[in-house]
Amino acid sequence: MSLTLYGSIPSPYVRRIRILLHDVDFHFEVIDLMNNEDQVKLLKISPVRRIPILKDQDTIIYDSRQIYNYLAKKLSLKALTIHQENLLTFIDEVNDSLVSVRLLNSSGFNDIQNTFMRNQYKRIKDTLRFFEKEITLFELDESDYVQVCLFCLLDWIAYRELVSLEEFKNLENFRNSFSSFERTKKNSPRL
Ligand SMILES: N[C@@H](CCC(=O)N[C@@H](CS)C(=O)NCC(=O)O)C(=O)O
């Protein structure tokens, strides 16, 4: 298999693709977003400098959802339904809000009363509350891509200590169960 995945180890967007490719032979090209040389390497492949990026011979794909859709065809996986796409959009929204909050915090903007910050935290909490209920409808399935993405988000939140998950008991149970699968253990950001 001629697949190369470019990405960092802690990124939840990258981890979902690594989990998806659990049974597939691929090259993982580590990009440390904090490293200047890696930033130069990244700029050579993408002007927007976001990861994950997948390269399959002459084909290059720049977004995790597009990567899923590409791999679903290539590997004969199930296409996502509209409902699954919607759940994925909710997961991505929380992920993006947390990436923004983290960047602002590391740039010294810690004022959580600021309108932008307040809006991000509202979105994050309300969507986690939504999934706290929604998850009761899921049957645990390590090959379900939506569950994979939700797990990557929750485990990244826990790893980076971004938001307390204490009030989300169902989500915490889900995260613990998912952590025990072989396909999630080997790409933990804690390794
Ligand atoms: N919509 C993109 C989001 C990817 C994304 O935000 N990746 C983050 C890492 S978690 C990134 O590349 N951040 C670099 C930056 O913001 O400079 C996807 O689904 O692939």
Coordinates of N, CA, C and O and ligand atoms in Angstrom, one line a residue:
M1 N 0.9 -1.2 0.0 CA 0.0 0.0 0.0 C 0.9 1.2 0.0 O 1.9 1.3 0.7
S2 N 0.5 2.2 -0.8 CA 1.4 3.4 -1.0 C 0.9 4.6 -0.2 O 1.1 5.7 -0.7
L3 N 0.2 4.4 0.9 CA -0.4 5.5 1.6 C 0.6 6.2 2.6 O 1.3 5.5 3.3
T4 N 0.6 7.5 2.5 CA 1.3 8.2 3.6 C 0.4 9.2 4.3 O -0.3 9.9 3.6
L5 N 0.4 9.1 5.6 CA -0.4 10.0 6.4 C 0.5 11.0 7.1 O 1.4 10.5 7.8
Y6 N 0.2 12.2 6.9 CA 1.0 13.3 7.6 C 0.2 13.8 8.8 O -0.9 14.2 8.6
G7 N 0.9 13.8 9.9 CA 0.1 14.3 11.1 C 0.9 14.3 12.4 O 2.0 13.7 12.4
S8 N 0.4 14.9 13.4 CA 1.0 14.9 14.7 C 0.5 13.8 15.5 O -0.6 13.3 15.2
I9 N 1.2 13.5 16.6 CA 0.7 12.4 17.5 C -0.5 12.8 18.3 O -1.4 12.1 18.4
P10 N -0.5 14.0 18.9 CA -1.7 14.3 19.8 C -2.9 14.7 19.0 O -4.0 14.6 19.6
S11 N -2.9 15.1 17.8 CA -4.0 15.6 17.1 C -5.2 14.6 17.0 O -5.0 13.5 16.5
P12 N -6.4 14.9 17.5 CA -7.5 14.0 17.4 C -8.0 13.8 16.0 O -8.5 12.7 15.7
Y13 N -7.8 14.8 15.1 CA -8.1 14.6 13.7 C -7.2 13.5 13.0 O -7.7 12.8 12.2
V14 N -6.0 13.5 13.4 CA -5.0 12.6 12.8 C -5.3 11.2 13.4 O -5.3 10.2 12.7
R15 N -5.6 11.2 14.7 CA -5.7 9.9 15.4 C -6.9 9.1 14.8 O -6.8 7.9 14.7
R16 N -8.0 9.8 14.4 CA -9.1 9.1 13.9 C -8.7 8.3 12.6 O -9.2 7.2 12.3
I17 N -7.8 8.9 11.8 CA -7.4 8.3 10.6 C -6.4 7.1 10.9 O -6.5 6.1 10.2
R18 N -5.6 7.3 11.9 CA -4.7 6.2 12.3 C -5.5 5.0 12.7 O -5.2 3.9 12.4
I19 N -6.6 5.3 13.5 CA -7.5 4.2 13.9 C -8.2 3.5 12.8 O -8.2 2.3 12.7
L20 N -8.6 4.4 11.9 CA -9.3 3.8 10.7 C -8.4 2.9 9.9 O -8.8 1.9 9.3
L21 N -7.1 3.3 9.8 CA -6.1 2.5 9.1 C -5.4 1.4 9.9 O -4.4 0.9 9.5
H22 N -6.1 1.1 11.0 CA -5.5 0.1 11.9 C -5.0 -1.2 11.2 O -3.9 -1.7 11.5
D23 N -5.8 -1.7 10.3 CA -5.5 -3.0 9.6 C -4.8 -2.8 8.3 O -4.6 -3.7 7.5
V24 N -4.4 -1.5 8.0 CA -3.9 -1.2 6.6 C -2.4 -0.8 6.8 O -2.0 -0.2 7.7
D25 N -1.6 -1.2 5.8 CA -0.2 -0.9 5.8 C -0.1 0.6 5.3 O -0.5 0.9 4.2
F26 N 0.5 1.5 6.1 CA 0.7 2.9 5.6 C 1.9 3.5 6.3 O 2.3 3.0 7.4
H27 N 2.4 4.5 5.7 CA 3.5 5.2 6.3 C 3.0 6.4 7.1 O 2.3 7.2 6.6
F28 N 3.4 6.5 8.4 CA 3.0 7.7 9.2 C 4.2 8.7 9.2 O 5.2 8.4 9.8
E29 N 4.0 9.8 8.6 CA 5.0 10.9 8.6 C 4.7 11.9 9.7 O 3.7 12.6 9.6
V30 N 5.4 11.8 10.8 CA 5.1 12.6 12.0 C 5.4 14.1 11.7 O 6.5 14.4 11.3
I31 N 4.5 15.0 11.9 CA 4.6 16.4 11.8 C 4.4 17.0 13.2 O 3.3 16.9 13.7
D32 N 5.4 17.6 13.8 CA 5.3 18.3 15.0 C 5.0 19.7 14.7 O 5.8 20.5 14.2
L33 N 3.7 20.1 15.0 CA 3.3 21.5 14.6 C 4.1 22.6 15.3 O 4.1 23.7 14.9
M34 N 4.7 22.2 16.4 CA 5.5 23.2 17.2 C 7.0 23.3 16.7 O 7.7 24.2 17.2
N35 N 7.3 22.5 15.7 CA 8.7 22.4 15.3 C 8.8 23.2 14.0 O 8.1 22.9 13.0
N36 N 9.8 24.1 13.9 CA 9.9 25.0 12.7 C 10.2 24.2 11.4 O 9.7 24.5 10.4
E37 N 11.1 23.2 11.6 CA 11.5 22.4 10.4 C 10.3 21.7 9.8 O 10.1 21.6 8.6
D38 N 9.5 21.2 10.8 CA 8.3 20.4 10.3 C 7.2 21.4 9.7 O 6.5 21.0 8.8
Q39 N 7.2 22.6 10.2 CA 6.3 23.6 9.6 C 6.7 23.9 8.1 O 5.9 24.0 7.3
V40 N 8.0 24.0 7.9 CA 8.6 24.2 6.5 C 8.2 23.0 5.7 O 7.7 23.2 4.5
K41 N 8.3 21.8 6.2 CA 8.0 20.5 5.5 C 6.5 20.6 5.1 O 6.1 20.3 4.0
L42 N 5.6 21.0 6.1 CA 4.2 21.0 5.9 C 3.8 22.0 4.9 O 2.9 21.8 4.0
L43 N 4.5 23.2 4.9 CA 4.1 24.3 3.9 C 4.4 23.8 2.5 O 3.7 24.2 1.5
K44 N 5.4 22.9 2.3 CA 5.7 22.4 1.0 C 4.5 21.5 0.5 O 4.4 21.3 -0.7
I45 N 3.7 20.9 1.4 CA 2.6 20.1 0.9 C 1.3 20.8 1.0 O 0.4 20.6 0.2
S46 N 1.2 21.8 1.9 CA -0.2 22.4 2.0 C 0.0 23.9 2.5 O 0.6 24.2 3.5
P47 N -0.6 24.8 1.7 CA -0.5 26.2 2.1 C -1.3 26.6 3.4 O -1.0 27.5 4.0
V48 N -2.3 25.7 3.7 CA -3.1 26.0 4.9 C -2.5 25.4 6.2 O -2.9 25.7 7.3
R49 N -1.5 24.5 6.0 CA -0.7 23.9 7.1 C -1.6 23.3 8.1 O -1.4 23.5 9.3
R50 N -2.6 22.5 7.7 CA -3.4 21.8 8.7 C -3.2 20.3 8.4 O -3.0 19.8 7.3
I51 N -3.3 19.5 9.5 CA -3.2 18.1 9.4 C -4.5 17.5 9.9 O -5.2 18.1 10.7
P52 N -4.8 16.3 9.5 CA -4.1 15.3 8.7 C -4.1 15.6 7.2 O -5.0 16.3 6.7
I53 N -3.1 15.0 6.5 CA -3.0 15.0 5.0 C -2.7 13.6 4.6 O -1.9 12.9 5.3
L54 N -3.4 13.1 3.6 CA -3.2 11.8 3.1 C -2.7 11.9 1.7 O -3.2 12.6 0.9
K55 N -1.6 11.1 1.4 CA -1.1 11.0 0.1 C -1.2 9.6 -0.4 O -0.8 8.6 0.3
D56 N -1.8 9.4 -1.6 CA -1.9 8.1 -2.2 C -1.3 8.2 -3.6 O -2.1 8.7 -4.5
Q57 N -0.1 7.9 -3.8 CA 0.6 8.1 -5.0 C 0.5 9.6 -5.4 O 0.9 10.5 -4.7
D58 N -0.3 9.9 -6.6 CA -0.4 11.2 -7.0 C -1.6 12.0 -6.4 O -1.8 13.2 -6.7
T59 N -2.3 11.3 -5.6 CA -3.5 11.9 -5.0 C -3.2 12.4 -3.6 O -2.6 11.7 -2.8
I60 N -3.6 13.7 -3.4 CA -3.4 14.3 -2.0 C -4.7 14.8 -1.5 O -5.4 15.4 -2.2
I61 N -4.9 14.5 -0.2 CA -6.2 14.9 0.4 C -6.0 15.6 1.7 O -5.2 15.2 2.5
Y62 N -6.7 16.8 1.9 CA -6.4 17.7 2.9 C -7.3 17.8 4.2 O -7.1 18.7 5.0
D63 N -8.2 17.0 4.3 CA -9.2 17.1 5.4 C -9.6 15.8 5.9 O -9.9 14.9 5.0
S64 N -9.8 15.6 7.2 CA -10.1 14.2 7.7 C -11.4 13.7 7.1 O -11.5 12.5 6.9
R65 N -12.4 14.5 6.9 CA -13.7 14.0 6.4 C -13.5 13.5 4.9 O -14.0 12.5 4.5
Q66 N -12.8 14.4 4.2 CA -12.5 14.0 2.8 C -11.6 12.7 2.8 O -11.8 11.8 1.9
I67 N -10.7 12.6 3.7 CA -9.9 11.4 3.8 C -10.7 10.2 4.1 O -10.6 9.1 3.4
Y68 N -11.7 10.3 5.0 CA -12.6 9.2 5.3 C -13.3 8.8 4.0 O -13.4 7.6 3.6
N69 N -13.9 9.8 3.3 CA -14.7 9.5 2.1 C -13.8 8.8 1.1 O -14.3 7.8 0.4
Y70 N -12.6 9.2 0.9 CA -11.7 8.6 -0.1 C -11.4 7.2 0.3 O -11.5 6.3 -0.5
L71 N -11.1 7.0 1.6 CA -10.7 5.7 2.1 C -11.9 4.7 2.1 O -11.7 3.5 1.8
A72 N -13.0 5.3 2.3 CA -14.3 4.4 2.4 C -14.4 3.8 1.0 O -14.7 2.6 0.9
K73 N -14.2 4.6 -0.1 CA -14.3 4.0 -1.4 C -13.2 3.0 -1.7 O -13.4 1.9 -2.1
K74 N -12.0 3.4 -1.4 CA -10.8 2.6 -1.7 C -10.8 1.3 -0.9 O -10.4 0.3 -1.4
L75 N -11.2 1.3 0.3 CA -11.2 0.1 1.2 C -12.5 -0.6 1.3 O -12.7 -1.4 2.2
S76 N -13.5 -0.1 0.5 CA -14.8 -0.7 0.6 C -15.5 -0.6 2.0 O -16.0 -1.6 2.5
L77 N -15.3 0.5 2.6 CA -16.0 0.7 3.9 C -17.4 1.3 3.6 O -17.6 1.8 2.6
K78 N -18.2 1.3 4.7 CA -19.6 1.8 4.5 C -19.5 3.3 4.4 O -18.7 4.0 5.1
A79 N -20.3 3.9 3.4 CA -20.4 5.4 3.3 C -21.2 5.9 4.5 O -22.0 5.1 5.1
L80 N -20.9 7.1 4.9 CA -21.6 7.7 6.0 C -23.0 8.1 5.6 O -23.2 8.6 4.5
T81 N -24.0 7.9 6.5 CA -25.3 8.3 6.3 C -25.4 9.8 6.6 O -24.5 10.4 7.3
I82 N -26.5 10.5 6.3 CA -26.6 11.9 6.6 C -26.6 12.1 8.1 O -26.0 13.0 8.6
H83 N -27.3 11.2 8.8 CA -27.3 11.3 10.3 C -25.8 11.2 10.9 O -25.4 12.0 11.7
Q84 N -25.1 10.2 10.3 CA -23.7 10.1 10.8 C -22.8 11.3 10.4 O -22.0 11.8 11.2
E85 N -23.1 11.9 9.2 CA -22.4 13.1 8.8 C -22.7 14.2 9.8 O -21.8 15.0 10.1
N86 N -24.0 14.3 10.2 CA -24.4 15.4 11.1 C -23.7 15.2 12.5 O -23.2 16.2 13.1
L87 N -23.6 14.0 12.9 CA -22.9 13.7 14.2 C -21.5 14.1 14.1 O -20.9 14.7 15.0
L88 N -20.9 13.8 13.0 CA -19.5 14.1 12.7 C -19.3 15.7 12.7 O -18.3 16.2 13.2
T89 N -20.3 16.4 12.1 CA -20.2 17.8 12.1 C -20.2 18.4 13.6 O -19.4 19.3 13.9
F90 N -21.0 17.8 14.4 CA -21.1 18.3 15.8 C -19.7 18.0 16.5 O -19.2 18.8 17.2
I91 N -19.2 16.8 16.2 CA -17.9 16.5 16.8 C -16.8 17.4 16.4 O -16.0 18.0 17.1
D92 N -16.8 17.7 15.0 CA -15.8 18.6 14.5 C -15.9 20.0 15.0 O -14.9 20.7 15.2
E93 N -17.2 20.4 15.2 CA -17.4 21.8 15.8 C -16.8 21.9 17.1 O -16.2 23.0 17.5
V94 N -17.0 20.9 18.0 CA -16.4 21.0 19.3 C -14.9 21.0 19.2 O -14.2 21.7 19.9
N95 N -14.4 20.1 18.4 CA -13.0 20.0 18.1 C -12.4 21.3 17.7 O -11.4 21.8 18.3
D96 N -13.0 21.9 16.7 CA -12.5 23.2 16.2 C -12.5 24.3 17.3 O -11.6 25.1 17.4
S97 N -13.6 24.3 18.1 CA -13.8 25.3 19.1 C -12.6 25.2 20.2 O -12.0 26.1 20.6
L98 N -12.4 23.9 20.5 CA -11.3 23.6 21.5 C -9.9 24.0 20.9 O -9.1 24.5 21.7
V99 N -9.7 23.7 19.6 CA -8.4 24.1 19.0 C -8.3 25.6 19.1 O -7.2 26.1 19.5
S100 N -9.3 26.4 18.8 CA -9.3 27.9 18.9 C -9.0 28.3 20.3 O -8.2 29.2 20.6
V101 N -9.7 27.7 21.3 CA -9.6 28.1 22.7 C -8.1 27.9 23.2 O -7.5 28.7 23.8
R102 N -7.6 26.7 22.8 CA -6.3 26.4 23.2 C -5.2 27.3 22.6 O -4.3 27.8 23.3
L103 N -5.5 27.7 21.3 CA -4.5 28.7 20.7 C -4.6 30.0 21.4 O -3.6 30.7 21.6
L104 N -5.8 30.4 21.7 CA -6.0 31.7 22.4 C -5.4 31.7 23.8 O -4.7 32.6 24.2
N105 N -5.6 30.6 24.5 CA -5.0 30.5 25.8 C -3.5 30.5 25.8 O -2.8 31.3 26.5
S106 N -2.9 29.8 24.8 CA -1.4 29.8 24.7 C -0.9 31.1 24.2 O 0.3 31.4 24.3
S107 N -1.8 32.0 23.6 CA -1.3 33.3 23.2 C -1.6 34.3 24.3 O -1.5 35.5 24.0
G108 N -2.1 33.9 25.4 CA -2.2 34.8 26.6 C -3.6 35.4 26.7 O -3.9 36.2 27.5
F109 N -4.6 34.9 25.8 CA -6.0 35.4 26.0 C -6.8 34.4 26.8 O -7.2 33.4 26.4
N110 N -6.9 34.8 28.1 CA -7.6 33.8 29.0 C -8.9 34.3 29.5 O -9.5 33.7 30.4
D111 N -9.4 35.4 29.0 CA -10.6 36.0 29.5 C -11.8 35.2 29.0 O -12.3 35.4 27.8
I112 N -12.4 34.4 29.9 CA -13.5 33.6 29.4 C -14.8 34.3 29.3 O -15.8 33.8 28.8
Q113 N -14.8 35.6 29.7 CA -16.0 36.4 29.5 C -16.1 37.1 28.1 O -17.1 37.6 27.7
N114 N -15.0 37.0 27.4 CA -14.9 37.6 26.1 C -16.0 36.8 25.2 O -16.2 35.6 25.3
T115 N -16.7 37.6 24.4 CA -17.8 37.0 23.6 C -17.4 35.8 22.8 O -18.1 34.8 22.8
F116 N -16.2 35.9 22.1 CA -15.8 34.7 21.3 C -15.6 33.5 22.2 O -16.1 32.4 21.9
M117 N -14.9 33.7 23.3 CA -14.6 32.5 24.2 C -15.9 32.0 24.8 O -16.1 30.8 24.8
R118 N -16.8 32.9 25.2 CA -18.1 32.4 25.8 C -18.9 31.6 24.8 O -19.4 30.5 25.1
N119 N -18.9 32.0 23.5 CA -19.6 31.3 22.5 C -19.0 29.9 22.3 O -19.7 28.9 22.0
Q120 N -17.6 29.8 22.3 CA -17.0 28.5 22.1 C -17.3 27.6 23.2 O -17.7 26.5 23.0
Y121 N -17.3 28.1 24.5 CA -17.6 27.2 25.6 C -19.0 26.8 25.7 O -19.3 25.7 26.0
K122 N -19.9 27.7 25.2 CA -21.4 27.3 25.2 C -21.5 26.1 24.2 O -22.2 25.2 24.4
R123 N -20.9 26.3 23.0 CA -21.0 25.3 22.0 C -20.4 23.9 22.5 O -21.0 22.9 22.3
I124 N -19.3 24.0 23.1 CA -18.6 22.8 23.6 C -19.5 22.1 24.6 O -19.8 20.9 24.5
K125 N -20.0 22.8 25.6 CA -20.7 22.2 26.7 C -22.1 21.7 26.2 O -22.5 20.6 26.5
D126 N -22.8 22.5 25.4 CA -24.1 22.1 24.9 C -23.9 20.8 24.0 O -24.8 19.9 24.0
T127 N -22.9 20.8 23.2 CA -22.7 19.6 22.3 C -22.3 18.4 23.1 O -22.8 17.3 22.8
L128 N -21.5 18.6 24.2 CA -21.2 17.4 25.0 C -22.4 16.9 25.7 O -22.6 15.7 25.9
R129 N -23.3 17.8 26.1 CA -24.6 17.4 26.8 C -25.4 16.6 25.8 O -26.0 15.6 26.1
F130 N -25.4 17.1 24.5 CA -26.1 16.4 23.5 C -25.6 14.9 23.3 O -26.4 14.0 23.3
F131 N -24.3 14.8 23.3 CA -23.7 13.5 23.1 C -23.9 12.6 24.4 O -23.9 11.4 24.3
E132 N -23.9 13.2 25.5 CA -24.1 12.5 26.8 C -25.5 11.7 26.7 O -25.6 10.6 27.2
K133 N -26.4 12.3 26.0 CA -27.7 11.6 25.8 C -27.7 10.7 24.6 O -28.1 9.5 24.7
E134 N -27.1 11.2 23.5 CA -27.1 10.4 22.3 C -26.3 9.1 22.4 O -26.7 8.1 21.8
I135 N -25.3 9.1 23.3 CA -24.5 7.9 23.4 C -25.2 6.7 24.0 O -24.9 5.6 23.7
T136 N -26.3 7.0 24.6 CA -27.1 5.9 25.2 C -27.8 5.1 24.0 O -28.2 3.9 24.2
L137 N -27.8 5.6 22.8 CA -28.4 4.9 21.7 C -27.3 4.1 20.9 O -27.6 3.4 20.0
F138 N -26.0 4.4 21.3 CA -25.0 3.7 20.5 C -24.7 2.3 21.1 O -24.8 2.1 22.3
E139 N -24.4 1.4 20.2 CA -23.9 0.1 20.7 C -22.4 0.1 20.5 O -22.0 0.4 19.3
L140 N -21.6 -0.1 21.5 CA -20.2 0.1 21.4 C -19.7 -0.7 20.2 O -19.9 -1.9 20.1
D141 N -19.0 0.0 19.3 CA -18.5 -0.6 18.1 C -17.2 0.1 17.6 O -17.2 1.2 17.2
E142 N -16.1 -0.6 17.8 CA -14.8 0.0 17.5 C -14.6 0.3 16.0 O -13.6 1.0 15.7
S143 N -15.4 -0.3 15.2 CA -15.2 0.0 13.7 C -16.2 1.1 13.2 O -16.2 1.4 12.0
D144 N -17.0 1.6 14.1 CA -17.9 2.7 13.7 C -17.2 4.0 13.8 O -16.7 4.5 14.8
Y145 N -17.1 4.7 12.6 CA -16.2 5.9 12.4 C -16.7 7.0 13.3 O -15.9 7.8 13.9
V146 N -18.0 7.2 13.5 CA -18.5 8.3 14.3 C -18.0 8.0 15.8 O -17.5 9.0 16.5
Q147 N -18.1 6.8 16.2 CA -17.7 6.5 17.6 C -16.1 6.7 17.7 O -15.7 7.2 18.7
V148 N -15.4 6.3 16.7 CA -14.0 6.5 16.7 C -13.7 8.0 16.9 O -12.8 8.4 17.7
C149 N -14.4 8.9 16.1 CA -14.1 10.3 16.1 C -14.5 10.9 17.5 O -13.8 11.8 18.0
L150 N -15.6 10.4 18.0 CA -16.1 10.9 19.4 C -15.0 10.5 20.4 O -14.7 11.3 21.3
F151 N -14.6 9.3 20.3 CA -13.6 8.8 21.3 C -12.3 9.7 21.2 O -11.8 10.1 22.2
C152 N -11.8 9.9 19.9 CA -10.6 10.7 19.8 C -10.8 12.1 20.4 O -9.9 12.7 21.0
L153 N -12.0 12.7 20.2 CA -12.2 14.0 20.8 C -12.2 13.9 22.3 O -11.5 14.7 23.0
L154 N -12.9 13.0 22.9 CA -13.0 12.9 24.4 C -11.6 12.6 25.0 O -11.3 13.2 26.0
D155 N -10.9 11.7 24.3 CA -9.6 11.3 24.9 C -8.6 12.5 24.8 O -7.7 12.6 25.7
W156 N -8.7 13.3 23.8 CA -7.8 14.5 23.6 C -8.2 15.5 24.7 O -7.3 16.1 25.3
I157 N -9.5 15.7 24.9 CA -10.0 16.6 26.0 C -9.4 16.2 27.3 O -8.9 17.0 28.1
A158 N -9.5 14.9 27.6 CA -8.9 14.4 28.9 C -7.4 14.5 28.9 O -6.9 15.0 29.9
Y159 N -6.8 14.2 27.9 CA -5.3 14.2 27.8 C -4.8 15.7 28.0 O -3.9 15.9 28.8
R160 N -5.4 16.6 27.4 CA -5.0 18.0 27.5 C -5.7 18.8 28.6 O -5.4 20.0 28.8
E161 N -6.6 18.1 29.3 CA -7.3 18.7 30.4 C -8.0 20.0 30.0 O -7.9 21.0 30.6
L162 N -8.8 19.9 28.9 CA -9.3 21.1 28.3 C -10.7 21.5 29.0 O -10.9 22.7 29.2
V163 N -11.5 20.5 29.3 CA -12.8 20.7 29.9 C -13.0 19.5 30.9 O -12.6 18.4 30.6
S164 N -13.6 19.8 32.0 CA -13.9 18.7 33.0 C -15.0 17.8 32.4 O -16.0 18.3 31.9
L165 N -14.7 16.5 32.4 CA -15.7 15.6 31.8 C -16.5 14.9 32.9 O -17.3 14.0 32.7
E166 N -16.3 15.5 34.2 CA -17.0 14.8 35.3 C -18.5 14.7 35.2 O -19.0 13.7 35.6
E167 N -19.1 15.8 34.7 CA -20.6 15.7 34.7 C -21.1 14.8 33.5 O -22.3 14.5 33.4
F168 N -20.2 14.3 32.7 CA -20.6 13.5 31.5 C -20.3 12.0 31.8 O -19.3 11.5 31.2
K169 N -21.0 11.4 32.7 CA -20.7 10.0 33.1 C -20.8 9.0 31.9 O -19.9 8.1 31.8
N170 N -21.8 9.2 31.1 CA -21.9 8.2 29.9 C -20.7 8.3 29.0 O -20.2 7.3 28.5
L171 N -20.3 9.6 28.8 CA -19.2 9.8 27.9 C -17.9 9.3 28.5 O -17.0 8.7 27.8
E172 N -17.8 9.4 29.8 CA -16.6 8.9 30.4 C -16.5 7.4 30.4 O -15.5 6.8 30.1
N173 N -17.7 6.7 30.6 CA -17.7 5.3 30.5 C -17.4 4.8 29.0 O -16.6 3.8 28.9
F174 N -17.9 5.6 28.1 CA -17.7 5.2 26.7 C -16.2 5.4 26.4 O -15.5 4.5 25.8
R175 N -15.6 6.5 26.9 CA -14.1 6.7 26.6 C -13.3 5.5 27.2 O -12.4 5.0 26.6
N176 N -13.7 5.2 28.5 CA -12.9 4.1 29.1 C -13.0 2.8 28.4 O -12.0 2.1 28.2
S177 N -14.2 2.5 27.9 CA -14.4 1.2 27.2 C -13.6 1.2 25.9 O -12.9 0.3 25.5
F178 N -13.7 2.4 25.2 CA -13.0 2.5 23.9 C -11.5 2.4 24.0 O -10.8 2.0 23.1
S179 N -11.0 2.9 25.2 CA -9.5 3.0 25.4 C -8.9 1.6 25.4 O -7.7 1.4 25.3
S180 N -9.7 0.6 25.7 CA -9.2 -0.8 25.9 C -9.0 -1.5 24.6 O -8.4 -2.6 24.5
F181 N -9.5 -0.9 23.5 CA -9.4 -1.6 22.2 C -7.9 -1.5 21.7 O -7.3 -0.4 21.8
E182 N -7.4 -2.5 21.1 CA -6.0 -2.6 20.5 C -5.8 -1.4 19.6 O -4.8 -0.7 19.6
R183 N -6.8 -1.1 18.7 CA -6.6 -0.1 17.7 C -6.6 1.3 18.3 O -6.1 2.2 17.6
T184 N -7.0 1.5 19.5 CA -6.9 2.9 20.1 C -5.7 3.0 21.0 O -5.1 4.0 21.2
K185 N -5.3 1.8 21.6 CA -4.2 1.8 22.5 C -2.9 2.3 21.9 O -2.1 3.0 22.4
K186 N -2.7 1.7 20.6 CA -1.4 1.9 20.0 C -1.1 3.3 19.5 O 0.0 3.7 19.1
N187 N -2.2 4.2 19.4 CA -1.9 5.6 19.0 C -2.3 6.6 20.0 O -2.6 7.7 19.7
S188 N -2.2 6.1 21.3 CA -2.6 7.1 22.4 C -1.6 8.2 22.4 O -0.4 8.0 22.2
P189 N -2.0 9.5 22.6 CA -1.1 10.6 22.7 C -0.2 10.5 23.9 O 0.8 11.2 24.0
R190 N -0.5 9.6 24.9 CA 0.3 9.5 26.1 C 1.6 8.6 25.9 O 2.4 8.5 26.7
L191 N 1.7 7.9 24.7 CA 2.8 7.0 24.5 C 4.1 7.8 24.2 O 4.1 8.9 23.6
Ligands
LIG1 N1 -11.2 20.2 9.2 C1 -9.9 19.7 9.5 C2 -9.3 20.2 10.8 C3 -7.9 19.7 11.1 C4 -7.3 20.5 12.2 O1 -7.8 21.5 12.7 N2 -6.1 20.1 12.5 C5 -5.3 20.8 13.5 C6 -4.5 19.9 14.4 S1 -5.6 19.1 15.6 C7 -4.2 21.6 12.8 O2 -3.7 21.2 11.8 N3 -3.8 22.8 13.4 C8 -2.8 23.6 12.8 C9 -3.0 25.0 13.1 O3 -4.1 25.4 13.4 O4 -2.0 25.7 12.8 C10 -9.9 18.2 9.4 O5 -11.0 17.6 9.7 O6 -8.9 17.6 9.0

